[in-house]
Amino acid sequence: MARSGTPGEGTRPRVRQAGRPGRDGGLHTEAPEEEPGSGGGGRRAAPAESGHRRGSPKRHGKKGKRRVLRWVASVTALLIIGGAGAGYLYIQHLNGNLKKADLTLGDKKMADHKANAAGQTPMNILLIGSDARDSKENQKLGGAKETFGAPPLADVQMLLHLSADRSNMSVISMPRDTMLKIPKCTNPETKHVYPATTGLEMTNETLGRGGPGCSVATWYELTGITIDHFMMIDFSGVVSMADAIGGVPVCVKGNVYSHTSTGKGSGLKLEKGTTKIKGKQALQWLRTRYGFEDGTDLGRTHAQHMYMNSMVRELREGTKLTDPGKLMSLAEAATDALTVDKGDNGLGSVNRLYDLAEELKKVPTKRITMTTMPNVYGTGTLKERVLPKPGDAEQLFQMVRDDVPLDGKAAKRKTPAAAKKPTATPAETPVTVRNGTRTEVDYPVKGRATAVKDLLAGKGYTQSTIDSQNTEPAKRTGILFPTVDMEGNAQAVAKALGIPLTAVKKSTDVSGITLTVGADWREDGDYHAPSAEEKTPDSARALNGDDKTACMDIQPGFGW
């Protein structure tokens, strides 16, 4: 099996060449799945062909077929790779198959995990699906012959969160068309420095800026979630791994045929109800866009979640994985297709992967929750791309940062300590107000600091002032105070505006009580604190791992 095209141990570094033609991204089929400009791809066409500068959000060429079984293979490898059970030499052979790369290429040091009351810490793993076509096997599966060997794209990205107590698991998928800022990344092989982007770029471009470590750095920059490991897989070995599972039950609410009058589509053809699919049909299911829901990538992501949950249930039941020969072939394919994080704490050995699999197996399927990052479509030149949904996306990220289960079954927390008694009346309490409503995609809301200052005045805080010099963005509204004797007064300000006491913190960065209006309070009116401990945002489309009733809606016009 061939190696990945991502820089790392045992790989050949590549740098994007000026004028390189864009990749079509299609599987090796007679017809492309998606029409030009339909919102499918991620690889941009060459300027000479398209007339658009690099970075334009316009979509080009044959697209949308490379998000296949590669993400499934990552999870499959975790669950079964230890089952090969061969001797020391064979284990060493499998270790040699694994490719390794730096965990993060960003400048920011990721924060340490917070331990729970029992001293346990959570674990976060970024699963990356690469569309690398640096081998005949990958090219056959991925098509795009004219871009053989081009830098890969991170077209599938899923953050897997394993809770500190190992009682639950949450997965957040980021749509490949998500537009965001990519931090500075240094290619570890060529030492080429990619500066932080000044504008928004598609998230799948991160892989070409030095490897999976840049994807990790970008996730951390956006979410603030500490990432412990990554697992990246390309096309190679994916189909054989899927076959070894023995089939995965999926459901459609009507007869579906993913085929257009012009020959586009995945070719998936299923009857209404539940069908056990494998091999080519499984690959078709995972790449179907036309025919599912509204025909967008978001529907395809939902279908992938259904498949992943069903696959995990099949593996948990122990079916079809009793043949040692199949297990060895599966382990061979898995290790040869994987790139993992290196280092003393990395996943660079079969033993480490097996230990990780054992940790994941502690979680019952009923406590696995699949979600999609809440998103909204852009406007203007970004109308065919998506952006993190203000409020909802940050709420989902905070739940993961705080190790709050996305299935709504969080253990009841202790009642917070009572607020301290204020030492001054509102009229005697100066408050500085800052406008931190700017986001990566939105300008600050004009007049928000003034509006909140007026709200404070209405509550009796007549000494409030505005700090127009400090407008650093803040995802959440918060209140800082410098000394312990001001804590009660700061908490009183929070209570007056309906801001939770958890948002009131001591800090030496301020000289007095300072209220920063965050991106979660961009609208006029009272503050409404997000209830992160109560529920996952509906826009995340949570799907429980034990839900056997999940069934795909069929897009009108694709029945038979």
Coordinates of C-alpha atoms in Angstrom, one line a residue:
M1 CA 0.0 0.0 0.0
A2 CA 1.2 3.5 -0.7
R3 CA 2.2 6.2 1.7
S4 CA 0.3 9.4 2.4
G5 CA 1.3 12.5 0.6
T6 CA 1.5 14.5 3.9
P7 CA 4.9 15.5 5.2
G8 CA 6.0 13.3 8.1
E9 CA 8.3 10.4 8.8
G10 CA 8.8 8.3 5.8
T11 CA 7.0 10.7 3.4
R12 CA 8.2 13.0 0.6
P13 CA 7.4 16.6 1.3
R14 CA 5.6 18.6 -1.4
V15 CA 4.9 22.2 -1.8
R16 CA 2.0 23.6 -3.8
Q17 CA 3.2 24.7 -7.2
A18 CA 2.1 27.9 -8.8
G19 CA -0.4 27.3 -11.5
R20 CA -1.0 23.7 -10.6
P21 CA -4.4 22.7 -12.0
G22 CA -7.2 22.1 -9.5
R23 CA -8.2 18.6 -8.5
D24 CA -11.5 17.2 -9.6
G25 CA -11.9 15.2 -6.4
G26 CA -14.0 12.5 -8.1
L27 CA -14.0 8.8 -7.4
H28 CA -13.0 6.7 -10.4
T29 CA -16.3 6.7 -12.2
E30 CA -17.5 7.5 -15.6
A31 CA -19.4 10.6 -14.5
P32 CA -18.8 13.2 -11.8
E33 CA -21.1 13.4 -8.9
E34 CA -21.5 17.1 -8.7
E35 CA -22.2 19.8 -11.3
P36 CA -19.8 22.8 -11.6
G37 CA -20.6 25.5 -9.1
S38 CA -23.1 23.3 -7.2
G39 CA -21.4 23.6 -3.9
G40 CA -19.5 20.4 -3.9
G41 CA -15.8 20.6 -4.1
G42 CA -12.9 22.0 -2.2
R43 CA -10.0 22.0 -4.7
R44 CA -9.8 25.3 -6.6
A45 CA -9.2 25.2 -10.4
A46 CA -6.1 26.7 -11.9
P47 CA -6.4 30.5 -12.7
A48 CA -5.7 29.8 -16.4
E49 CA -8.8 27.5 -16.5
S50 CA -11.2 29.3 -14.3
G51 CA -10.5 33.0 -14.6
H52 CA -10.7 33.3 -10.8
R53 CA -7.9 34.0 -8.4
R54 CA -6.9 31.4 -5.9
G55 CA -9.1 31.6 -2.9
S56 CA -12.2 32.4 -4.8
P57 CA -15.2 30.7 -3.2
K58 CA -16.6 29.7 -6.6
R59 CA -16.7 25.9 -7.1
H60 CA -15.1 24.3 -10.2
G61 CA -14.9 21.0 -12.0
K62 CA -15.8 17.5 -11.0
K63 CA -16.2 17.5 -7.2
G64 CA -17.6 16.0 -4.2
K65 CA -16.5 12.3 -4.4
R66 CA -13.5 12.1 -2.3
R67 CA -15.3 12.0 1.1
V68 CA -15.6 8.3 1.2
L69 CA -14.8 5.6 3.7
R70 CA -11.6 7.1 4.9
W71 CA -13.1 8.6 8.1
V72 CA -14.8 5.3 8.8
A73 CA -11.4 3.6 8.5
S74 CA -10.0 5.7 11.3
V75 CA -12.6 4.6 13.8
T76 CA -12.5 1.0 12.5
A77 CA -8.8 0.9 13.0
L78 CA -9.2 2.0 16.6
L79 CA -11.7 -0.8 17.3
I80 CA -10.1 -3.8 15.7
I81 CA -6.4 -3.1 15.0
G82 CA -5.3 -4.9 18.1
G83 CA -7.1 -8.1 17.0
A84 CA -4.4 -9.2 14.6
G85 CA -2.7 -10.9 17.5
A86 CA 0.5 -11.9 15.7
G87 CA 4.0 -12.2 17.1
Y88 CA 6.6 -9.6 17.9
L89 CA 8.0 -9.4 14.4
Y90 CA 4.6 -9.0 12.8
I91 CA 3.7 -6.2 15.3
Q92 CA 7.0 -4.5 14.4
H93 CA 6.0 -4.8 10.8
L94 CA 2.7 -3.2 11.5
N95 CA 4.5 -0.4 13.4
G96 CA 6.6 0.2 10.4
N97 CA 3.5 0.6 8.3
L98 CA 2.3 3.6 10.4
K99 CA 3.3 7.0 9.2
K100 CA 3.9 9.7 11.7
A101 CA 3.8 13.5 11.7
D102 CA 3.9 16.4 14.2
L103 CA 0.8 16.9 16.4
T104 CA 0.5 20.6 15.8
L105 CA 2.3 23.1 13.6
G106 CA 0.8 26.2 15.1
D107 CA 2.6 28.7 17.4
K108 CA 0.1 28.5 20.2
K109 CA 0.7 26.1 23.0
M110 CA -2.4 24.1 23.7
A111 CA -3.8 24.5 27.2
D112 CA -3.6 21.6 29.6
H113 CA -6.7 19.5 30.3
K114 CA -8.7 20.2 33.4
A115 CA -9.0 17.1 35.6
N116 CA -12.3 16.2 37.2
A117 CA -12.9 15.5 40.9
A118 CA -11.4 12.0 40.4
G119 CA -8.3 13.3 38.8
Q120 CA -9.3 12.0 35.3
T121 CA -8.8 14.0 32.1
P122 CA -10.7 13.8 28.8
M123 CA -9.1 12.9 25.5
N124 CA -9.7 14.6 22.1
I125 CA -8.7 13.1 18.8
L126 CA -9.0 14.8 15.4
L127 CA -9.9 12.3 12.6
I128 CA -8.8 13.6 9.2
G129 CA -9.7 12.2 5.8
S130 CA -7.1 13.1 3.2
D131 CA -7.7 13.0 -0.5
A132 CA -4.0 12.4 -1.3
R133 CA -3.5 10.9 -4.7
D134 CA 0.2 10.0 -4.5
S135 CA -0.2 6.4 -5.5
K136 CA -1.8 4.3 -8.2
E137 CA -4.2 2.8 -5.6
N138 CA -5.3 6.2 -4.4
Q139 CA -5.6 7.6 -7.9
K140 CA -7.8 4.6 -9.0
L141 CA -10.1 5.2 -6.1
G142 CA -10.0 9.0 -6.2
G143 CA -9.8 9.8 -9.9
A144 CA -8.3 13.2 -10.7
K145 CA -5.5 11.8 -12.8
E146 CA -4.4 15.3 -14.0
T147 CA -3.5 16.2 -10.4
F148 CA -1.7 13.0 -9.5
G149 CA 0.7 13.8 -6.5
A150 CA -0.8 17.2 -5.8
P151 CA -0.9 18.4 -2.1
P152 CA -3.8 16.8 -0.3
L153 CA -6.9 18.3 1.2
A154 CA -8.4 17.6 4.6
D155 CA -11.9 17.0 3.3
V156 CA -13.2 15.1 6.3
Q157 CA -12.6 16.4 9.8
M158 CA -14.2 15.0 12.9
L159 CA -13.2 15.8 16.5
L160 CA -13.8 12.8 18.7
H161 CA -14.1 13.7 22.4
L162 CA -13.8 10.9 25.0
S163 CA -15.1 12.1 28.4
A164 CA -12.7 12.1 31.4
D165 CA -14.7 9.3 33.1
R166 CA -15.0 7.3 29.8
S167 CA -18.7 7.2 30.2
N168 CA -19.6 9.0 27.0
M169 CA -18.2 10.0 23.6
S170 CA -19.0 13.0 21.4
V171 CA -18.1 13.7 17.8
I172 CA -18.2 17.0 16.0
S173 CA -17.9 17.1 12.2
M174 CA -16.8 20.3 10.5
P175 CA -18.2 20.7 7.0
R176 CA -15.3 20.8 4.5
D177 CA -16.7 24.1 3.0
T178 CA -16.3 25.9 6.4
M179 CA -14.6 29.3 5.9
L180 CA -12.2 30.3 8.7
K181 CA -8.9 31.9 9.4
I182 CA -5.9 29.5 9.3
P183 CA -3.1 30.2 11.8
K184 CA 0.6 30.4 10.9
C185 CA 2.0 26.9 10.2
T186 CA 5.6 25.8 9.5
N187 CA 6.1 22.8 7.3
P188 CA 8.3 20.5 9.4
E189 CA 10.0 19.0 6.3
T190 CA 10.7 22.0 4.1
K191 CA 10.7 24.6 6.9
H192 CA 8.5 26.7 4.7
V193 CA 6.5 29.2 6.8
Y194 CA 2.8 29.7 5.8
P195 CA 1.8 33.0 7.5
A196 CA -1.6 33.2 9.1
T197 CA -4.3 34.0 6.6
T198 CA -5.6 37.5 6.6
G199 CA -8.9 36.5 5.2
L200 CA -11.1 33.4 5.3
E201 CA -10.0 30.1 3.7
M202 CA -11.7 26.7 3.4
T203 CA -10.8 24.5 6.3
N204 CA -9.7 21.6 4.0
E205 CA -6.8 23.8 2.8
T206 CA -5.0 23.3 6.1
L207 CA -3.5 19.9 5.2
G208 CA -1.5 21.4 2.3
R209 CA 0.2 23.9 4.6
G210 CA 2.5 21.4 6.2
G211 CA 0.4 18.4 7.2
P212 CA -2.2 17.3 9.7
G213 CA -0.5 19.4 12.4
C214 CA -1.9 22.5 10.6
S215 CA -5.4 21.1 10.7
V216 CA -5.0 20.5 14.5
A217 CA -3.7 24.1 15.0
T218 CA -6.7 25.5 13.0
W219 CA -9.1 23.5 15.1
Y220 CA -7.5 24.7 18.3
E221 CA -7.5 28.3 17.1
L222 CA -11.3 28.1 16.3
T223 CA -12.5 26.1 19.2
G224 CA -10.1 26.4 22.1
I225 CA -10.4 22.6 22.5
T226 CA -7.1 20.9 23.5
I227 CA -6.4 18.1 21.0
D228 CA -4.3 15.1 22.2
H229 CA -3.9 13.1 19.0
F230 CA -4.8 12.9 15.3
M231 CA -5.4 10.0 13.0
M232 CA -5.4 10.7 9.2
I233 CA -6.3 8.2 6.5
D234 CA -6.3 8.3 2.7
F235 CA -8.1 6.2 0.1
S236 CA -5.8 3.2 0.3
G237 CA -7.1 0.1 2.1
V238 CA -10.5 1.7 2.9
V239 CA -12.7 -0.5 0.8
S240 CA -11.0 -3.7 2.0
M241 CA -11.5 -2.6 5.6
A242 CA -15.2 -1.9 4.9
D243 CA -15.6 -5.3 3.4
A244 CA -14.1 -7.0 6.5
I245 CA -16.9 -5.5 8.6
G246 CA -19.3 -7.7 6.7
G247 CA -21.9 -5.1 6.0
V248 CA -23.5 -2.2 7.7
P249 CA -27.3 -1.7 8.0
V250 CA -28.6 1.6 6.7
C251 CA -32.1 3.0 6.1
V252 CA -33.8 5.2 3.6
K253 CA -37.4 6.5 3.8
G254 CA -38.0 5.8 0.1
N255 CA -36.5 4.2 -3.0
V256 CA -33.5 6.3 -3.9
Y257 CA -31.2 6.4 -6.9
S258 CA -28.4 8.9 -6.8
H259 CA -28.2 9.6 -10.5
T260 CA -29.1 12.7 -12.5
S261 CA -30.2 13.0 -16.2
T262 CA -26.6 14.1 -17.0
G263 CA -25.1 11.1 -15.4
K264 CA -23.9 12.7 -12.2
G265 CA -24.4 11.1 -8.8
S266 CA -22.8 8.4 -6.7
G267 CA -24.9 5.6 -8.3
L268 CA -26.4 4.5 -5.0
K269 CA -29.6 2.6 -5.6
L270 CA -31.6 1.3 -2.6
E271 CA -35.1 0.2 -1.9
K272 CA -37.1 1.9 0.9
G273 CA -36.3 0.5 4.3
T274 CA -33.2 -1.1 5.8
T275 CA -30.4 -2.6 3.7
K276 CA -27.1 -4.1 4.8
I277 CA -24.5 -2.6 2.5
K278 CA -20.8 -3.2 2.0
G279 CA -18.1 -2.8 -0.6
K280 CA -19.1 -0.5 -3.5
Q281 CA -22.5 0.2 -2.0
A282 CA -21.0 1.3 1.3
L283 CA -18.7 3.6 -0.6
Q284 CA -21.6 5.0 -2.6
W285 CA -23.6 5.6 0.5
L286 CA -20.9 7.7 2.1
R287 CA -20.3 9.8 -0.9
T288 CA -24.0 10.4 -1.9
R289 CA -25.0 14.0 -2.1
Y290 CA -27.6 13.9 -4.8
G291 CA -30.6 12.0 -3.4
F292 CA -30.2 12.7 0.3
E293 CA -32.2 15.4 2.1
D294 CA -31.6 18.8 0.3
G295 CA -28.7 17.5 -1.9
T296 CA -26.0 19.4 0.1
D297 CA -22.9 18.3 1.9
L298 CA -24.7 18.7 5.2
G299 CA -27.1 15.9 4.2
R300 CA -24.2 13.8 3.2
T301 CA -22.6 14.4 6.6
H302 CA -25.8 13.2 8.3
A303 CA -25.7 10.1 6.3
Q304 CA -22.1 9.4 7.3
H305 CA -23.1 9.8 11.0
M306 CA -25.8 7.2 10.5
Y307 CA -23.4 4.8 8.9
M308 CA -20.7 5.4 11.5
N309 CA -23.1 4.7 14.4
S310 CA -24.4 1.6 12.7
M311 CA -20.9 0.4 12.0
V312 CA -19.9 0.8 15.6
R313 CA -22.9 -1.3 16.7
E314 CA -21.9 -4.0 14.2
L315 CA -18.4 -4.1 15.6
R316 CA -19.6 -4.1 19.2
E317 CA -21.7 -7.2 18.5
G318 CA -18.6 -9.0 17.2
T319 CA -20.0 -10.1 13.9
K320 CA -17.9 -10.9 10.9
L321 CA -14.6 -10.3 12.6
T322 CA -13.8 -13.9 13.8
D323 CA -11.7 -14.9 10.8
P324 CA -8.0 -14.4 11.8
G325 CA -7.0 -14.0 8.1
K326 CA -9.5 -11.2 7.7
L327 CA -8.3 -9.5 10.8
M328 CA -4.7 -9.6 9.7
S329 CA -5.6 -8.2 6.3
L330 CA -7.7 -5.5 8.0
A331 CA -4.8 -4.6 10.4
E332 CA -2.4 -4.5 7.4
A333 CA -4.7 -2.2 5.4
A334 CA -5.4 0.0 8.5
T335 CA -1.8 0.6 9.5
D336 CA -0.6 1.2 6.0
A337 CA -3.3 3.8 5.4
L338 CA -2.9 5.7 8.7
T339 CA -0.8 8.7 9.6
V340 CA -0.7 9.4 13.4
D341 CA 0.9 11.9 15.7
K342 CA 4.5 11.2 16.7
G343 CA 6.4 11.7 19.9
D344 CA 6.6 10.1 23.3
N345 CA 2.9 10.5 23.8
G346 CA 1.8 9.9 20.2
L347 CA -0.1 7.1 18.6
G348 CA 2.9 5.8 16.6
S349 CA 2.6 2.1 17.5
V350 CA 0.1 -0.7 17.3
N351 CA 0.2 -1.0 21.1
R352 CA -0.7 2.6 21.5
L353 CA -3.6 2.3 19.1
Y354 CA -4.8 -0.9 20.8
D355 CA -4.7 0.9 24.2
L356 CA -6.7 3.7 22.7
A357 CA -9.2 1.2 21.3
E358 CA -9.6 -0.3 24.8
E359 CA -10.4 3.2 26.1
L360 CA -13.0 3.9 23.4
K361 CA -14.7 0.5 24.0
K362 CA -15.6 1.5 27.5
V363 CA -18.2 3.8 26.1
P364 CA -21.6 2.2 25.5
T365 CA -23.2 2.9 22.1
K366 CA -26.1 4.7 23.8
R367 CA -23.7 7.3 25.1
I368 CA -22.1 8.1 21.7
T369 CA -23.4 11.3 20.1
M370 CA -22.6 12.4 16.6
T371 CA -23.0 16.1 15.7
T372 CA -22.2 18.6 13.0
M373 CA -20.7 22.0 13.8
P374 CA -23.6 24.4 13.8
N375 CA -23.3 26.5 10.6
V376 CA -24.9 29.0 8.4
Y377 CA -24.4 29.8 4.7
G378 CA -22.3 32.8 3.9
T379 CA -23.5 35.7 1.7
G380 CA -22.1 37.4 -1.3
T381 CA -18.9 35.7 -2.5
L382 CA -19.3 33.2 0.3
K383 CA -22.9 32.2 -0.5
E384 CA -21.8 28.6 -1.5
R385 CA -19.7 28.2 1.7
V386 CA -20.6 27.8 5.4
L387 CA -19.5 29.7 8.5
P388 CA -19.7 28.7 12.2
K389 CA -23.1 29.7 13.5
P390 CA -22.7 32.5 16.0
G391 CA -23.7 31.4 19.5
D392 CA -24.6 27.8 18.7
A393 CA -21.1 26.8 17.4
E394 CA -19.4 28.3 20.4
Q395 CA -21.9 26.7 22.8
L396 CA -21.1 23.3 21.3
F397 CA -17.3 23.9 21.6
Q398 CA -17.7 25.1 25.2
M399 CA -19.6 21.9 26.1
V400 CA -16.7 19.9 24.8
R401 CA -14.1 22.1 26.6
D402 CA -16.1 21.6 29.8
D403 CA -16.5 17.9 29.3
V404 CA -20.3 18.2 29.2
P405 CA -21.9 15.2 27.4
L406 CA -23.7 16.1 24.2
D407 CA -26.4 13.6 24.9
G408 CA -27.9 15.7 27.7
K409 CA -27.1 13.2 30.4
A410 CA -24.6 15.2 32.4
A411 CA -24.4 14.4 36.1
K412 CA -26.0 17.1 38.3
R413 CA -23.4 19.6 39.4
K414 CA -23.1 21.0 42.8
T415 CA -25.0 24.2 43.4
P416 CA -22.6 27.1 42.9
A417 CA -21.6 28.9 46.0
A418 CA -23.8 31.9 46.9
A419 CA -22.7 35.3 45.6
K420 CA -20.6 37.3 47.9
K421 CA -22.2 40.4 49.5
P422 CA -21.4 43.6 47.7
T423 CA -19.5 46.3 49.6
A424 CA -20.9 49.2 47.6
T425 CA -24.2 50.3 46.1
P426 CA -24.7 50.3 42.4
A427 CA -24.4 54.1 42.3
E428 CA -21.0 53.8 44.1
T429 CA -19.7 51.0 41.7
P430 CA -17.7 52.1 38.7
V431 CA -18.0 49.7 35.7
T432 CA -16.0 49.9 32.5
V433 CA -17.7 48.5 29.4
R434 CA -15.9 47.1 26.4
N435 CA -17.3 46.1 23.0
G436 CA -15.9 42.6 22.2
T437 CA -18.6 41.6 19.7
R438 CA -16.2 41.3 16.8
T439 CA -15.9 37.7 15.4
E440 CA -13.7 36.1 12.7
V441 CA -16.5 36.7 10.2
D442 CA -18.4 39.7 11.6
Y443 CA -17.5 43.3 12.4
P444 CA -18.2 44.6 15.9
V445 CA -21.7 45.7 16.4
K446 CA -21.7 49.5 16.6
G447 CA -23.1 51.0 19.8
R448 CA -23.2 47.8 21.8
A449 CA -21.0 49.1 24.6
T450 CA -23.2 52.2 24.8
A451 CA -26.4 50.2 24.9
V452 CA -25.1 48.0 27.7
K453 CA -23.9 51.1 29.6
D454 CA -27.4 52.5 29.3
L455 CA -28.8 49.2 30.7
L456 CA -26.4 49.5 33.6
A457 CA -27.6 53.0 34.2
G458 CA -31.1 51.8 34.4
K459 CA -30.1 49.4 37.1
G460 CA -28.5 52.2 39.1
Y461 CA -24.9 51.9 37.9
T462 CA -24.5 55.5 37.0
Q463 CA -20.7 55.6 37.1
S464 CA -20.3 53.3 34.1
T465 CA -17.9 54.3 31.3
I466 CA -16.9 53.0 27.9
D467 CA -13.4 51.8 27.0
S468 CA -13.2 52.4 23.3
Q469 CA -9.5 51.6 23.1
N470 CA -9.8 48.0 24.0
T471 CA -12.0 46.1 21.6
E472 CA -10.5 42.6 21.7
P473 CA -13.0 40.1 20.5
A474 CA -14.7 37.8 23.1
K475 CA -16.8 34.8 22.3
R476 CA -18.6 35.1 25.6
T477 CA -19.7 38.1 27.7
G478 CA -17.8 38.2 30.9
I479 CA -16.9 40.4 33.9
L480 CA -13.4 40.8 35.4
F481 CA -12.3 42.3 38.7
P482 CA -8.8 42.8 40.0
T483 CA -9.0 42.2 43.8
V484 CA -10.9 40.0 46.1
D485 CA -12.7 42.9 47.8
M486 CA -14.4 43.8 44.5
E487 CA -15.7 40.3 43.9
G488 CA -19.1 40.9 45.5
N489 CA -19.6 44.1 43.6
A490 CA -18.7 42.4 40.3
Q491 CA -21.1 39.6 41.0
A492 CA -23.8 42.2 41.7
V493 CA -23.2 43.7 38.3
A494 CA -23.6 40.2 36.7
K495 CA -26.8 39.6 38.7
A496 CA -28.3 42.9 37.5
L497 CA -27.8 42.0 33.9
G498 CA -28.6 38.3 34.1
I499 CA -25.0 37.2 33.4
P500 CA -24.1 33.9 35.1
L501 CA -21.7 34.1 38.1
T502 CA -19.4 31.7 36.3
A503 CA -18.6 34.5 33.9
V504 CA -17.2 36.6 36.7
K505 CA -13.5 36.1 37.2
K506 CA -10.6 37.6 39.0
S507 CA -7.9 39.1 36.8
T508 CA -4.8 41.3 37.2
D509 CA -5.3 42.5 33.6
V510 CA -7.9 45.1 34.7
S511 CA -7.8 47.9 37.3
G512 CA -11.5 47.9 38.1
I513 CA -14.7 46.0 37.4
T514 CA -14.7 45.5 33.6
L515 CA -17.6 44.1 31.5
T516 CA -16.8 42.9 28.0
V517 CA -19.8 42.5 25.8
G518 CA -19.1 39.3 23.8
A519 CA -20.2 37.8 20.5
D520 CA -23.1 36.1 22.3
W521 CA -24.7 39.5 23.0
R522 CA -24.7 41.1 19.7
E523 CA -28.4 41.9 19.7
D524 CA -30.1 44.6 21.7
G525 CA -32.1 43.6 24.8
D526 CA -31.4 41.6 27.9
Y527 CA -28.6 39.1 28.1
H528 CA -29.6 35.5 27.6
A529 CA -27.0 33.1 28.9
P530 CA -26.5 30.0 26.8
S531 CA -27.5 26.9 28.8
A532 CA -24.5 24.7 27.8
E533 CA -25.2 22.3 30.6
E534 CA -28.8 21.7 29.5
K535 CA -28.8 20.7 25.9
T536 CA -26.8 20.5 22.7
P537 CA -28.0 23.2 20.1
D538 CA -30.6 21.8 17.8
S539 CA -28.6 23.1 14.9
A540 CA -25.9 20.5 15.7
R541 CA -28.3 17.7 14.6
A542 CA -27.3 15.3 17.4
L543 CA -27.6 11.6 16.6
N544 CA -27.4 9.0 19.3
G545 CA -25.2 6.0 18.7
D546 CA -27.9 3.6 19.9
D547 CA -30.6 5.0 17.6
K548 CA -31.5 2.2 15.2
T549 CA -34.5 4.1 13.9
A550 CA -32.4 6.8 12.1
C551 CA -33.4 6.9 8.4
M552 CA -32.4 9.2 5.6
D553 CA -34.9 11.5 4.0
I554 CA -34.9 11.3 0.2
Q555 CA -34.4 14.4 -2.0
P556 CA -37.4 15.0 -4.3
G557 CA -36.7 13.8 -7.8
F558 CA -34.3 11.0 -6.9
G559 CA -36.8 8.2 -6.3
W560 CA -37.5 5.3 -8.6

